[in-house]
Amino acid sequence: MTEEQFWSGLGDYQEQILNIITNLSSKTYVGIVNLKNKQTWWSQRVVDFFGLEKNVFDYAMEKSTVKVHPDDREKYLKGFSDRMQGKHLNERFEYRLMTGKYTCSLFSAYGQIVRDEQGEPVLFVLVSENHGISDEIDSVTGLYSEEMFDEHINDIIQRKVPAAILKVGIEQFSRINVLYGVEYANRVLSEVTYLLRCAAADQGFVYRLSGPKFALVFKRKNKEQMQKVYHFIQDSLSDRLYINDKKVPLRIAGGAFILENYAMDAIAVRSRLTYAMNHSRHKHHGELVIYNDEIDSDMHDNLELISVIHRDAIEKREGFFLCYQPIADTKDGEIRGMEALLRWKKEPYGVVPPGVFIEWLEEDPCIFDLGNWIISQALRDLKEISKEKPDFFVNVNISAGQIERKEFRDTVLWLLKKSGLKPEQLCMELTERCRELDVNFLKQEIDFFKSKGIKVAMDDFGTGNASLALALDLPVDELKIDMSFVRGIQEKPMKQAMVQSIVSFAQNTEKETCIEGVEDKVLLDYLKKYHATWHQGYYYSRPIPFNEFKTLLHDSEKKQTQLRRKLYEQSNHFRSNSLHWM
Ligand code: C2E
Ligand code: CA
Ligand code: CA
């Protein structure tokens, strides 16, 4: 029997055989198009996925586009028809298929052409693979994630396509989380997604960035058109968003960037968008800020610098190091601990303080790994000091992007265990953005760390979200009173009253306090009357590299010993004199 005879004998069973083969892998979906009459057969898995009533259709595209994510339809149709015409045959193309109202799976497909003996195309075979819910798709909104945003922007830059990009952030979204819970918040995000997709219409793509932030990428739009889109989004979200028939008015901030110069990468684009959006939030009451208008050349240098730092944070961590600032006991002025403060250094920029970059890095997932490196480095340095001072402690600044990660608990415990130090030698300072997290969540995390003996402080108390109400709610061990309360305190009764009430509140709730910004002796002497637990500031020392810090500790110890000896001698002298007198 020849091969031909073998196959022709199987004529009736072809479909069953095909289904058996294609069902071998649960991820594989197959379509076969007869190129002569365009009739198409879909494998059983496709039929099930789309809920089709039969396997064969008259047109290839019939039914198969319904579930393609609207943003990907154009790409899907082009990918399909290109390959049917024999173009890009060995290249895969990706698209999302909707699996629910807002959920998607990522698919990648490739096509092959079957030819007859004359070389004429007869059949087109499309094989696609279901990658499920991958990191590339946000599971709440079905939108492409930040990773894909970067990838697509890099592609646009490489192909030098003109593009206009809009970043939109929902203001105070954490309140929705706190008030109504995560499930409700996710529904809000889904509805926001729907409205954003309406705003993008068929001219743009929508991406979910971190948290309640989104990006819209348009092929070509000028500033006026971007303003129009933004106003549409602003109006829709403040007025047209309903859940369970109840209006949910949302405020937004927005930054846009028109891509005209291609000497940059996605990270630089994101930096620009973040910069413009932060300006919108802090300086323009949520009105759209277009980066191209706002930024002068000075700032340009700064942004290039941030891109370099960002890359270091992701890749090598090469330029980062820690400086330490002493924390002194107010009772005797002795240095009993230190705060670790991040620096970055590289030529030709020199040493760069965190004020320039920390806000940007905190927006990025890289802060988690960088933050872990900071903790482990601070513990390593503390270990060295601990040999002589076993109770010395280190304060480390913690960002929201660290504490909100599930692995954070285990990571901290592991780093601490590895160091062999006592848990109470580590104090975690919750910085400004941590306080935007859900209060109940924060409480849980603080309780957890406290139960392990680790200390937790609230940084910059009295500013931003760090109100007394929050302090009442959060079981922190220490309040660090922000420097702004101390500046000019001698002449400002309001500030005096604030510091006094924070310290009394802390004492009544058995919390410690640290006054920051103690710059000179006069201020120090004045502040003593508040009886805070700790003092910190330039008077003791500016933040300095670890080697200098060790020298400082040695010197201050020598000074303390001399001082103690002097006091001892004075008191002896006084005693002998008084004895004499008696
Ligand atoms: P912070 O935690 O409130 O740190 C205190 C800042 O005040 C430090 O600035 C310090 O150099 C400065 N400072 C200390 N004493 C005085 C004083 O007497 N007078 C004045 N005028 N300033 C004083 P720095 O190092 O530039 O840090 C700025 C902020 O960056 C920090 O504020 C903190 O929020 C953030 N940061 C620093 N290191 C890290 C880090 O490792 N991780 C995270 N997440 N944030 C960090
Ligand atoms: Ca701090
Ligand atoms: Ca502080």
Coordinates of C-alpha atoms in Angstrom, one line a residue, residues 23-485:
N23 CA -6.2 18.0 21.5
L24 CA -2.9 16.5 22.5
S25 CA -1.9 19.8 24.1
S26 CA -4.6 21.7 26.0
K27 CA -3.0 24.9 24.8
T28 CA -3.2 24.3 21.1
Y29 CA -5.9 25.7 18.8
V30 CA -6.0 24.9 15.1
G31 CA -7.8 26.3 12.1
I32 CA -7.6 25.1 8.5
V33 CA -8.6 27.3 5.6
N34 CA -9.3 26.0 2.1
L35 CA -7.7 28.7 0.1
K36 CA -9.8 28.0 -3.0
N37 CA -13.2 28.6 -1.4
K38 CA -12.2 30.1 2.0
Q39 CA -14.1 27.5 3.9
T40 CA -12.6 27.0 7.3
W41 CA -12.5 24.2 9.8
W42 CA -11.8 24.9 13.4
S43 CA -10.6 22.3 15.9
Q44 CA -12.9 21.2 18.7
R45 CA -11.0 23.3 21.2
V46 CA -11.7 26.4 19.2
V47 CA -15.4 25.5 18.9
D48 CA -15.6 25.0 22.6
F49 CA -13.7 28.2 23.4
F50 CA -15.9 30.4 21.2
G51 CA -19.1 28.4 21.9
L52 CA -19.6 27.8 18.2
E53 CA -22.3 25.4 17.0
K54 CA -20.3 23.6 14.4
N55 CA -16.7 23.2 13.1
V56 CA -16.9 24.5 9.6
F57 CA -17.7 28.0 8.4
D58 CA -17.8 29.8 5.1
Y59 CA -15.3 32.5 5.9
A60 CA -12.1 32.2 7.9
M61 CA -12.7 35.3 10.0
E62 CA -16.4 34.5 10.6
K63 CA -16.9 34.2 14.3
S64 CA -13.2 34.1 15.2
T65 CA -12.9 37.8 15.8
V66 CA -15.8 38.3 18.3
K67 CA -13.7 37.4 21.3
V68 CA -10.5 39.1 20.2
H69 CA -9.8 42.0 22.6
P70 CA -11.0 45.2 20.8
D71 CA -7.5 46.8 21.0
D72 CA -6.0 43.8 19.2
R73 CA -8.6 43.2 16.5
E74 CA -6.7 45.1 13.8
K75 CA -3.5 43.3 14.7
Y76 CA -5.3 40.0 14.7
L77 CA -6.9 40.5 11.3
K78 CA -3.6 41.7 9.7
G79 CA -1.6 38.9 11.3
F80 CA -4.1 36.4 10.0
S81 CA -4.5 37.7 6.4
D82 CA -0.8 38.4 6.0
R83 CA 0.0 34.8 6.7
M84 CA -2.8 33.5 4.6
Q85 CA -1.1 35.4 1.7
G86 CA 2.2 33.7 2.6
K87 CA 3.8 36.7 4.4
H88 CA 5.7 36.3 7.7
L89 CA 5.0 32.6 7.8
N90 CA 7.4 31.7 10.5
E91 CA 6.8 34.7 12.7
R92 CA 4.4 34.5 15.6
F93 CA 1.8 37.2 16.3
E94 CA 0.2 37.8 19.6
Y95 CA -3.3 38.8 20.6
R96 CA -5.7 38.6 23.5
L97 CA -8.9 36.7 23.5
M98 CA -11.6 37.7 26.0
T99 CA -12.5 35.0 28.5
G100 CA -14.9 37.1 30.5
K101 CA -16.2 40.6 30.5
Y102 CA -12.8 41.9 31.6
T103 CA -10.5 38.9 31.6
C104 CA -8.3 37.7 28.8
S105 CA -5.9 35.1 27.8
L106 CA -2.8 35.8 25.8
F107 CA -2.5 33.8 22.5
S108 CA 0.3 33.6 20.0
A109 CA -0.2 32.2 16.5
Y110 CA 1.7 31.2 13.4
G111 CA 0.6 30.0 10.0
Q112 CA 1.7 27.5 7.4
I113 CA 0.7 27.1 3.8
V114 CA 0.1 23.7 2.2
R115 CA 0.8 23.6 -1.6
D116 CA -0.2 21.2 -4.4
E117 CA 2.3 19.5 -6.7
Q118 CA 2.4 22.7 -8.9
G119 CA 3.3 24.8 -5.9
E120 CA -0.1 26.4 -5.8
P121 CA -1.4 27.2 -2.3
V122 CA -4.2 24.9 -1.3
L123 CA -4.6 25.1 2.4
F124 CA -3.7 27.5 5.1
V125 CA -3.1 26.1 8.6
L126 CA -3.2 28.4 11.6
V127 CA -1.9 27.1 14.9
S128 CA -2.3 29.2 18.0
E129 CA -1.2 28.7 21.5
N130 CA -3.0 29.8 24.6
H131 CA -0.6 31.2 27.2
G132 CA -3.4 31.8 29.7
I133 CA -3.2 34.7 32.1
S134 CA 0.4 35.7 31.9
D135 CA 2.4 38.5 33.4
E136 CA 1.8 40.4 30.2
I137 CA -1.9 40.8 30.9
D138 CA -3.3 42.5 34.0
S139 CA -5.7 40.0 35.6
V140 CA -8.2 42.6 36.8
T141 CA -8.7 44.7 33.7
G142 CA -7.5 42.4 30.9
L143 CA -5.3 45.2 29.7
Y144 CA -1.7 44.7 28.7
S145 CA 0.6 45.3 31.7
E146 CA 3.5 47.7 32.2
E147 CA 6.0 45.2 30.8
M148 CA 4.1 45.1 27.5
F149 CA 3.8 48.9 27.5
D150 CA 7.6 49.1 27.7
E151 CA 8.0 46.5 24.9
H152 CA 5.5 48.2 22.6
I153 CA 7.0 51.7 23.2
N154 CA 10.5 50.3 22.4
D155 CA 9.1 48.9 19.3
I156 CA 7.5 52.2 18.3
I157 CA 10.8 54.0 19.0
Q158 CA 12.7 51.5 16.9
R159 CA 10.4 51.9 14.0
K160 CA 10.3 55.7 14.5
V161 CA 6.5 55.9 14.5
P162 CA 5.1 59.2 15.6
A163 CA 3.1 58.5 18.8
A164 CA 1.4 60.4 21.6
I165 CA 1.2 58.9 25.0
L166 CA -1.1 59.7 27.9
K167 CA -0.7 58.6 31.5
V168 CA -3.8 58.8 33.7
G169 CA -3.8 58.2 37.5
I170 CA -6.8 58.0 39.7
E171 CA -6.5 60.2 42.7
Q172 CA -6.9 58.7 46.2
F173 CA -7.8 55.3 44.9
S174 CA -6.6 53.7 48.1
R175 CA -9.6 55.3 49.9
I176 CA -11.9 53.2 47.7
N177 CA -9.8 50.1 48.8
V178 CA -10.1 51.1 52.4
L179 CA -13.8 52.0 52.4
Y180 CA -15.3 49.4 50.1
G181 CA -12.7 46.6 49.9
V182 CA -10.6 45.1 47.1
E183 CA -13.3 43.4 45.2
Y184 CA -15.3 46.6 44.8
A185 CA -12.1 48.5 43.9
N186 CA -11.4 46.0 41.2
R187 CA -14.8 46.6 39.8
V188 CA -14.1 50.3 39.7
L189 CA -10.9 49.6 37.8
S190 CA -12.8 47.4 35.3
E191 CA -15.3 50.2 34.7
V192 CA -12.5 52.7 34.4
T193 CA -10.9 50.4 31.8
Y194 CA -14.2 50.4 29.8
L195 CA -14.4 54.2 29.8
L196 CA -10.7 54.5 28.9
R197 CA -11.2 52.2 26.0
C198 CA -14.1 54.3 24.8
A199 CA -11.8 57.3 25.0
A200 CA -9.1 55.5 23.0
A201 CA -11.8 54.4 20.5
D202 CA -10.1 52.7 17.6
Q203 CA -7.2 55.1 17.5
G204 CA -5.3 54.0 20.6
F205 CA -4.3 51.3 22.9
V206 CA -4.8 51.1 26.7
Y207 CA -2.4 49.7 29.2
R208 CA -2.6 49.2 32.9
L209 CA 0.5 50.5 34.7
S210 CA 1.2 50.0 38.4
G211 CA -1.6 50.7 40.9
P212 CA -4.5 52.8 39.6
K213 CA -2.5 54.2 36.7
F214 CA -3.1 53.7 33.0
A215 CA -1.5 54.6 29.8
L216 CA -3.1 55.3 26.4
V217 CA -0.9 55.2 23.3
F218 CA -2.1 56.9 20.2
K219 CA -0.6 56.7 16.8
R220 CA -0.6 60.3 16.0
K221 CA -2.2 63.1 17.9
N222 CA -1.3 66.7 18.5
K223 CA -1.5 68.6 21.8
E224 CA -5.0 69.9 21.3
Q225 CA -6.3 66.4 20.4
M226 CA -4.6 65.0 23.6
Q227 CA -6.3 67.7 25.6
K228 CA -9.7 66.7 24.1
V229 CA -9.2 63.0 24.9
Y230 CA -8.1 64.0 28.5
H231 CA -11.2 66.1 29.0
F232 CA -13.4 63.3 27.8
I233 CA -11.8 60.9 30.3
Q234 CA -12.0 63.5 33.1
D235 CA -15.7 64.1 32.4
S236 CA -16.5 60.4 32.1
L237 CA -14.8 59.5 35.3
S238 CA -16.2 62.3 37.3
D239 CA -19.7 62.0 36.0
R240 CA -20.5 58.8 34.1
L241 CA -19.1 56.0 36.2
Y242 CA -21.8 53.9 37.9
I243 CA -21.6 50.8 40.0
N244 CA -24.8 49.1 41.1
D245 CA -26.6 52.3 39.9
K246 CA -24.6 54.4 42.2
K247 CA -22.4 57.1 40.8
V248 CA -18.7 56.8 41.7
P249 CA -17.1 60.2 40.9
L250 CA -13.3 59.9 40.4
R251 CA -10.7 62.6 40.1
I252 CA -7.7 62.0 38.0
A253 CA -4.3 63.5 37.2
G254 CA -2.7 63.2 33.8
G255 CA 0.6 63.6 32.0
A256 CA 1.2 63.4 28.2
F257 CA 4.2 63.1 26.1
I258 CA 4.4 63.5 22.3
L259 CA 7.1 61.2 21.0
E260 CA 9.0 63.0 18.2
N261 CA 12.6 62.3 19.1
Y262 CA 13.6 58.6 19.0
A263 CA 16.9 58.8 20.9
M264 CA 15.4 57.3 24.0
D265 CA 13.9 54.2 25.4
A266 CA 10.7 53.1 27.1
I267 CA 12.1 53.9 30.5
A268 CA 12.8 57.5 29.5
V269 CA 9.3 57.8 28.1
R270 CA 7.9 56.5 31.4
S271 CA 10.0 59.0 33.4
R272 CA 8.6 61.8 31.3
L273 CA 5.1 60.7 31.8
T274 CA 5.5 60.3 35.5
Y275 CA 7.1 63.7 35.7
A276 CA 4.2 65.3 33.8
M277 CA 1.6 63.5 35.8
N278 CA 3.2 64.5 39.1
H279 CA 3.1 68.1 38.0
S280 CA -0.5 67.7 37.1
R281 CA -1.2 66.3 40.5
H282 CA 0.8 68.8 42.6
K283 CA 0.8 72.0 40.6
H284 CA -2.2 72.0 38.2
H285 CA -5.1 70.5 40.2
G286 CA -5.3 67.5 37.9
E287 CA -5.4 69.4 34.6
L288 CA -3.4 67.6 31.9
V289 CA 0.3 68.5 31.8
I290 CA 2.0 67.9 28.5
Y291 CA 5.7 67.2 29.1
N292 CA 6.9 68.8 25.9
D293 CA 5.5 72.2 27.1
E294 CA 6.5 72.0 30.7
I295 CA 10.1 71.1 30.8
D296 CA 13.0 73.4 30.4
S297 CA 16.5 72.2 29.5
D298 CA 17.6 72.1 33.1
M299 CA 15.0 69.5 33.8
H300 CA 16.0 67.6 30.7
D301 CA 19.4 66.9 32.3
N302 CA 17.8 65.8 35.4
L303 CA 15.6 63.3 33.6
E304 CA 18.5 61.9 31.7
L305 CA 20.1 61.5 35.1
I306 CA 17.1 59.7 36.5
S307 CA 17.1 57.3 33.5
V308 CA 20.7 56.4 34.3
I309 CA 19.9 55.9 38.0
H310 CA 16.8 53.8 37.1
R311 CA 18.9 51.6 35.0
D312 CA 21.4 51.1 37.8
A313 CA 18.6 50.3 40.1
I314 CA 17.3 47.6 37.8
E315 CA 20.5 46.1 36.6
K316 CA 23.6 46.4 38.6
R317 CA 22.9 48.5 41.7
E318 CA 26.5 49.7 41.0
G319 CA 26.2 53.4 41.8
F320 CA 24.2 53.0 45.1
F321 CA 25.7 53.2 48.6
L322 CA 24.5 54.0 52.1
C323 CA 25.3 56.9 54.3
Y324 CA 24.5 56.9 58.0
Q325 CA 23.3 59.6 60.3
P326 CA 23.5 59.3 64.1
I327 CA 20.5 59.0 66.3
A328 CA 21.2 60.3 69.8
D329 CA 19.6 59.5 73.1
T330 CA 18.1 62.8 74.5
K331 CA 18.9 61.8 78.1
D332 CA 22.7 61.9 77.7
G333 CA 23.4 62.8 74.1
E334 CA 24.9 59.5 73.4
I335 CA 24.7 58.0 69.9
R336 CA 22.8 54.7 70.2
G337 CA 21.6 54.2 66.6
M338 CA 21.8 55.3 63.0
E339 CA 19.5 55.9 60.1
A340 CA 20.6 54.5 56.7
L341 CA 20.1 57.0 53.9
L342 CA 20.6 56.1 50.3
R343 CA 22.9 57.8 47.9
W344 CA 23.9 57.3 44.3
K345 CA 27.3 58.2 42.8
K346 CA 28.7 58.1 39.3
E347 CA 30.9 60.3 37.2
P348 CA 30.3 62.9 35.8
Y349 CA 27.2 63.4 38.0
G350 CA 28.9 63.1 41.4
V351 CA 27.0 62.1 44.5
V352 CA 23.2 62.4 44.1
P353 CA 20.9 62.5 47.2
P354 CA 17.6 60.6 47.2
G355 CA 15.5 63.7 46.9
V356 CA 16.3 63.7 43.2
F357 CA 15.4 60.1 42.4
I358 CA 13.6 58.3 45.2
E359 CA 10.1 59.4 44.2
W360 CA 10.7 58.1 40.7
L361 CA 12.1 54.8 41.9
E362 CA 9.2 54.3 44.3
E363 CA 6.9 54.3 41.3
D364 CA 8.7 51.4 39.9
P365 CA 8.7 47.7 40.9
C366 CA 12.5 47.8 41.1
I367 CA 12.2 49.5 44.5
F368 CA 11.5 46.1 46.0
D369 CA 14.9 44.6 45.1
L370 CA 16.7 47.8 45.7
G371 CA 15.0 48.1 49.1
N372 CA 16.1 44.6 50.1
W373 CA 19.6 45.4 49.1
I374 CA 19.4 48.5 51.4
I375 CA 18.2 46.4 54.4
S376 CA 20.8 43.8 53.9
Q377 CA 23.6 46.3 53.5
A378 CA 22.5 48.3 56.6
L379 CA 22.4 45.1 58.6
R380 CA 25.8 44.1 57.4
D381 CA 27.2 47.5 58.5
L382 CA 25.4 47.3 61.8
K383 CA 26.8 43.8 62.4
E384 CA 30.3 45.4 62.5
I385 CA 29.3 48.1 65.0
S386 CA 27.5 45.5 67.1
K387 CA 30.7 43.7 67.9
E388 CA 31.5 46.6 70.3
K389 CA 28.0 47.9 70.8
P390 CA 25.6 45.0 71.0
D391 CA 22.5 47.1 71.4
F392 CA 23.2 49.6 68.6
F393 CA 20.3 49.9 66.1
V394 CA 19.7 50.9 62.5
N395 CA 16.7 52.6 61.0
V396 CA 15.9 51.8 57.4
N397 CA 13.5 53.7 55.3
I398 CA 10.8 51.5 53.7
S399 CA 8.7 52.3 50.6
A400 CA 5.2 51.3 49.8
G401 CA 6.4 49.1 47.0
Q402 CA 8.2 47.0 49.5
I403 CA 5.7 46.5 52.3
E404 CA 2.8 45.8 49.9
R405 CA 4.6 42.8 48.4
K406 CA 3.7 39.4 49.9
E407 CA 7.3 38.2 50.0
F408 CA 8.4 41.2 52.1
R409 CA 7.7 39.6 55.5
D410 CA 9.8 36.5 54.7
T411 CA 12.6 38.6 53.1
V412 CA 13.0 40.8 56.1
L413 CA 13.0 37.8 58.5
W414 CA 15.5 36.0 56.4
L415 CA 17.8 39.0 56.1
L416 CA 17.7 39.5 59.8
K417 CA 18.4 35.8 60.5
K418 CA 21.3 35.8 58.1
S419 CA 22.8 38.8 59.9
G420 CA 22.5 37.1 63.3
L421 CA 21.4 40.5 64.9
K422 CA 18.6 40.9 67.4
P423 CA 15.3 41.9 65.8
E424 CA 15.0 45.0 68.0
Q425 CA 18.2 46.3 66.5
L426 CA 16.2 46.9 63.2
C427 CA 13.7 49.7 63.0
M428 CA 11.7 50.1 59.8
E429 CA 10.6 53.7 59.0
L430 CA 7.4 53.8 57.0
T431 CA 7.9 56.7 54.6
E432 CA 5.2 59.0 53.2
R433 CA 3.8 56.7 50.5
C434 CA 3.4 53.7 52.7
R435 CA 0.6 55.6 54.4
E436 CA -1.4 55.7 51.2
L437 CA -1.8 51.9 51.5
D438 CA -4.9 50.4 53.0
V439 CA -4.9 51.1 56.8
N440 CA -6.0 47.6 57.8
F441 CA -3.4 46.0 55.6
L442 CA -0.7 48.3 57.2
K443 CA -1.9 47.4 60.6
Q444 CA -1.5 43.7 59.9
E445 CA 2.0 44.1 58.6
I446 CA 3.1 46.3 61.5
D447 CA 1.6 43.8 64.0
F448 CA 3.4 41.0 62.2
F449 CA 6.8 42.7 62.4
K450 CA 6.3 43.8 65.9
S451 CA 5.4 40.2 66.9
K452 CA 8.8 39.2 65.6
G453 CA 10.4 41.9 67.7
I454 CA 11.2 44.3 64.9
K455 CA 10.5 48.0 65.5
V456 CA 8.4 50.1 63.3
A457 CA 8.5 54.0 63.1
M458 CA 6.3 56.4 61.3
D459 CA 8.5 58.8 59.3
D460 CA 7.9 62.5 58.8
F461 CA 5.1 62.5 61.3
G462 CA 2.8 65.5 61.0
T463 CA 3.1 65.9 57.2
G464 CA 0.9 64.5 54.4
N465 CA -1.1 61.6 55.5
A466 CA 0.6 61.1 58.8
S467 CA -2.0 62.5 61.0
L468 CA -2.8 61.8 64.6
A469 CA -5.8 59.8 63.5
L470 CA -3.6 57.5 61.5
A471 CA -1.2 57.2 64.4
L472 CA -4.0 56.1 66.6
D473 CA -4.9 53.4 64.2
L474 CA -1.4 52.1 63.5
P475 CA 0.5 50.3 66.2
V476 CA 3.9 51.8 65.5
D477 CA 6.6 52.0 68.1
E478 CA 7.9 55.4 67.3
L479 CA 6.9 58.7 65.7
K480 CA 9.6 60.7 63.9
I481 CA 8.6 64.3 64.0
D482 CA 9.1 66.0 60.7
M483 CA 11.8 68.7 60.4
S484 CA 9.3 71.3 59.3
F485 CA 7.9 71.5 62.8

